[in-house]
Amino acid sequence: MTARSRAIAAAYSVRRRVVAICTILLFGLASSFGAPDGLARDVDSGQVTAYLRGVPITVYTYRPKGCSDPALLFIFHGIGRKASSYQKSARSLADEKCMIVFAPLLDKENFPVWRYQLGGIVRDGRVIPREEWAVWVVADLVTWARLEERRLNAPYYLFGHSAGGQFLSRVAAFSLPKDASRIVISNPS
């Protein structure tokens, strides 16, 4: 086996472990919620565009059927920007714990690395004006989702993996949501 093929095999091994750890963390998050009774397993998922501060953001959603008092779960994707796969991965948790999933796609055009992983706080060594920081998109997204669902006081949870974990670490540090029930930052590397 060549050095290159060993490196590739090691990278895949690490990736498998990271995916397994993230899955465990996501289901560990579930243990902090009470399980609702009589929850149907019908699928209600979709895709919608939210316009937040003039920026169109595709949001992948999932709503379990038979869930009378759902919480909101916001999942922030990794560097691969595969928000739809994060939404799909959260379905069983949403079914079990009565949660509506929102997985925003923070695309490369509107959210390049300095705006996504770094929260839009610093660019090229200069601090950006506070009102332009990208971390504010979380509060806007929560407000938008609560209005969309007509659940203005719904409890909500934030989960970020990898690049999404980096983003949420900036959110927690610079624009901590007042009423988030929990923020889970997973593998912010």
Tab-separated table of C-alpha atoms in Angstrom:
chain	number	residue	atom	x	y	z
A	1	MET	CA	0.000	0.000	0.000
A	2	THR	CA	1.404	3.386	-1.001
A	3	ALA	CA	1.705	6.324	1.390
A	4	ARG	CA	-1.045	8.119	-0.518
A	5	SER	CA	-3.473	5.199	-0.320
A	6	ARG	CA	-2.721	4.804	3.414
A	7	ALA	CA	-3.480	8.511	3.895
A	8	ILE	CA	-6.751	8.191	1.979
A	9	ALA	CA	-7.743	5.105	3.982
A	10	ALA	CA	-6.922	6.938	7.223
A	11	ALA	CA	-8.990	9.946	6.138
A	12	TYR	CA	-12.006	7.738	5.394
A	13	SER	CA	-11.564	6.007	8.738
A	14	VAL	CA	-11.538	9.385	10.511
A	15	ARG	CA	-14.598	10.511	8.533
A	16	ARG	CA	-16.517	7.365	9.541
A	17	ARG	CA	-15.631	7.994	13.180
A	18	VAL	CA	-16.717	11.642	12.955
A	19	VAL	CA	-20.060	10.653	11.402
A	20	ALA	CA	-20.568	8.048	14.132
A	21	ILE	CA	-19.723	10.564	16.867
A	22	CYS	CA	-22.081	13.148	15.371
A	23	THR	CA	-24.868	10.592	15.216
A	24	ILE	CA	-24.284	9.691	18.857
A	25	LEU	CA	-24.255	13.386	19.827
A	26	LEU	CA	-27.447	14.094	17.911
A	27	PHE	CA	-29.223	11.198	19.568
A	28	GLY	CA	-27.675	12.208	22.886
A	29	LEU	CA	-29.359	15.561	22.383
A	30	ALA	CA	-32.633	13.659	22.132
A	31	SER	CA	-32.278	12.331	25.661
A	32	SER	CA	-32.868	15.816	27.039
A	33	PHE	CA	-36.407	15.950	25.622
A	34	GLY	CA	-39.491	14.167	26.826
A	35	ALA	CA	-40.929	11.743	24.290
A	36	PRO	CA	-44.490	12.575	23.208
A	37	ASP	CA	-47.112	9.852	23.157
A	38	GLY	CA	-48.975	8.691	20.062
A	39	LEU	CA	-46.771	10.357	17.499
A	40	ALA	CA	-47.514	9.339	13.914
A	41	ARG	CA	-44.618	8.595	11.563
A	42	ASP	CA	-46.015	10.311	8.442
A	43	VAL	CA	-43.546	12.317	6.393
A	44	ASP	CA	-44.048	16.038	5.879
A	45	SER	CA	-40.850	17.509	4.553
A	46	GLY	CA	-40.147	20.293	2.181
A	47	GLN	CA	-38.009	23.113	1.027
A	48	VAL	CA	-38.773	26.799	1.364
A	49	THR	CA	-36.892	30.039	0.786
A	50	ALA	CA	-36.565	32.465	3.678
A	51	TYR	CA	-35.524	36.038	2.905
A	52	LEU	CA	-33.480	37.239	5.860
A	53	ARG	CA	-31.970	40.722	5.679
A	54	GLY	CA	-32.447	40.593	1.924
A	55	VAL	CA	-30.582	37.294	1.515
A	56	PRO	CA	-32.490	34.281	0.130
A	57	ILE	CA	-31.809	31.178	2.214
A	58	THR	CA	-33.064	27.736	1.228
A	59	VAL	CA	-34.385	25.951	4.302
A	60	TYR	CA	-35.093	22.211	4.328
A	61	THR	CA	-37.886	21.376	6.736
A	62	TYR	CA	-39.451	18.332	8.319
A	63	ARG	CA	-42.669	18.266	10.340
A	64	PRO	CA	-43.748	15.073	12.082
A	65	LYS	CA	-47.474	14.322	11.893
A	66	GLY	CA	-49.584	14.043	15.009
A	67	CYS	CA	-47.287	16.302	16.967
A	68	SER	CA	-49.441	18.856	18.787
A	69	ASP	CA	-46.832	20.962	20.594
A	70	PRO	CA	-43.538	20.750	18.659
A	71	ALA	CA	-40.231	22.334	19.556
A	72	LEU	CA	-38.033	23.704	16.763
A	73	LEU	CA	-34.673	22.155	15.867
A	74	PHE	CA	-32.240	24.166	13.726
A	75	ILE	CA	-29.413	22.153	12.200
A	76	PHE	CA	-26.383	23.899	10.688
A	77	HIS	CA	-24.505	21.875	8.088
A	78	GLY	CA	-20.799	21.187	7.672
A	79	ILE	CA	-18.442	22.475	4.983
A	80	GLY	CA	-20.031	20.171	2.381
A	81	ARG	CA	-23.162	22.345	2.673
A	82	LYS	CA	-25.521	19.385	2.342
A	83	ALA	CA	-28.366	20.821	4.396
A	84	SER	CA	-30.916	18.405	2.915
A	85	SER	CA	-28.967	15.387	4.188
A	86	TYR	CA	-28.817	16.924	7.682
A	87	GLN	CA	-32.595	17.388	7.556
A	88	LYS	CA	-33.041	13.742	6.543
A	89	SER	CA	-30.705	12.556	9.326
A	90	ALA	CA	-32.775	14.383	11.944
A	91	ARG	CA	-36.150	12.900	10.958
A	92	SER	CA	-36.204	10.020	13.429
A	93	LEU	CA	-35.247	12.371	16.265
A	94	ALA	CA	-37.966	14.796	15.165
A	95	ASP	CA	-40.535	11.979	15.071
A	96	GLU	CA	-39.558	10.669	18.466
A	97	LYS	CA	-39.254	14.004	20.271
A	98	CYS	CA	-41.926	16.079	18.513
A	99	MET	CA	-39.684	18.603	16.788
A	100	ILE	CA	-39.934	20.536	13.552
A	101	VAL	CA	-36.579	20.476	11.755
A	102	PHE	CA	-35.135	23.501	9.961
A	103	ALA	CA	-31.897	22.906	8.061
A	104	PRO	CA	-30.826	26.146	6.371
A	105	LEU	CA	-28.461	25.999	3.421
A	106	LEU	CA	-25.901	28.726	3.980
A	107	ASP	CA	-24.499	28.699	0.444
A	108	LYS	CA	-20.959	29.625	-0.602
A	109	GLU	CA	-22.096	32.675	-2.551
A	110	ASN	CA	-23.844	34.411	0.355
A	111	PHE	CA	-21.910	32.713	3.152
A	112	PRO	CA	-18.285	32.121	2.118
A	113	VAL	CA	-15.914	30.798	4.796
A	114	TRP	CA	-15.361	34.191	6.419
A	115	ARG	CA	-19.158	34.688	6.759
A	116	TYR	CA	-20.110	31.129	7.697
A	117	GLN	CA	-17.410	29.433	9.751
A	118	LEU	CA	-16.051	32.751	11.056
A	119	GLY	CA	-19.482	34.290	11.608
A	120	GLY	CA	-18.853	37.282	9.362
A	121	ILE	CA	-17.131	39.089	12.202
A	122	VAL	CA	-13.669	39.516	10.688
A	123	ARG	CA	-12.639	39.735	7.039
A	124	ASP	CA	-9.079	40.139	5.808
A	125	GLY	CA	-7.923	40.996	9.330
A	126	ARG	CA	-10.510	43.760	9.815
A	127	VAL	CA	-13.515	43.662	12.121
A	128	ILE	CA	-16.749	44.073	10.152
A	129	PRO	CA	-19.372	46.522	11.475
A	130	ARG	CA	-21.465	44.717	14.087
A	131	GLU	CA	-24.780	45.146	12.259
A	132	GLU	CA	-23.332	43.259	9.243
A	133	TRP	CA	-22.162	40.181	11.141
A	134	ALA	CA	-23.550	36.897	9.807
A	135	VAL	CA	-24.182	35.522	13.309
A	136	TRP	CA	-27.383	37.568	13.403
A	137	VAL	CA	-28.916	35.244	10.821
A	138	VAL	CA	-29.693	32.731	13.587
A	139	ALA	CA	-31.984	35.095	15.504
A	140	ASP	CA	-33.614	36.119	12.212
A	141	LEU	CA	-34.058	32.465	11.239
A	142	VAL	CA	-35.649	31.598	14.595
A	143	THR	CA	-38.038	34.566	14.323
A	144	TRP	CA	-38.901	33.601	10.746
A	145	ALA	CA	-39.544	29.942	11.682
A	146	ARG	CA	-41.691	30.857	14.688
A	147	LEU	CA	-43.788	33.135	12.465
A	148	GLU	CA	-44.026	30.484	9.710
A	149	GLU	CA	-45.211	27.908	12.227
A	150	ARG	CA	-47.418	30.365	14.137
A	151	ARG	CA	-45.603	29.293	17.293
A	152	LEU	CA	-44.164	32.545	18.617
A	153	ASN	CA	-42.985	31.046	21.911
A	154	ALA	CA	-41.926	27.604	20.699
A	155	PRO	CA	-38.798	26.304	22.415
A	156	TYR	CA	-35.911	25.814	20.030
A	157	TYR	CA	-32.590	24.023	19.858
A	158	LEU	CA	-29.495	24.737	17.755
A	159	PHE	CA	-27.183	21.999	16.468
A	160	GLY	CA	-24.096	22.618	14.341
A	161	HIS	CA	-21.660	20.084	12.939
A	162	SER	CA	-18.130	20.879	11.724
A	163	ALA	CA	-18.392	24.208	9.851
A	164	GLY	CA	-21.840	24.590	11.427
A	165	GLY	CA	-20.237	24.018	14.822
A	166	GLN	CA	-17.713	26.754	14.064
A	167	PHE	CA	-20.552	29.069	13.065
A	168	LEU	CA	-22.573	28.309	16.209
A	169	SER	CA	-19.499	28.871	18.381
A	170	ARG	CA	-19.402	32.444	17.012
A	171	VAL	CA	-23.154	32.748	17.518
A	172	ALA	CA	-22.773	31.652	21.151
A	173	ALA	CA	-19.853	34.025	21.710
A	174	PHE	CA	-21.113	37.136	19.915
A	175	SER	CA	-24.917	36.928	19.623
A	176	LEU	CA	-26.068	34.374	22.178
A	177	PRO	CA	-29.777	33.767	21.644
A	178	LYS	CA	-31.619	34.749	24.818
A	179	ASP	CA	-34.094	31.931	24.757
A	180	ALA	CA	-32.378	28.973	23.055
A	181	SER	CA	-33.133	25.840	25.048
A	182	ARG	CA	-29.793	24.307	24.087
A	183	ILE	CA	-26.900	24.839	21.673
A	184	VAL	CA	-24.912	21.772	20.617
A	185	ILE	CA	-21.588	22.449	18.890
A	186	SER	CA	-20.223	19.263	17.339
A	187	ASN	CA	-16.744	18.784	15.847
A	188	PRO	CA	-15.967	22.467	15.131
A	189	SER	CA	-12.788	21.773	13.188
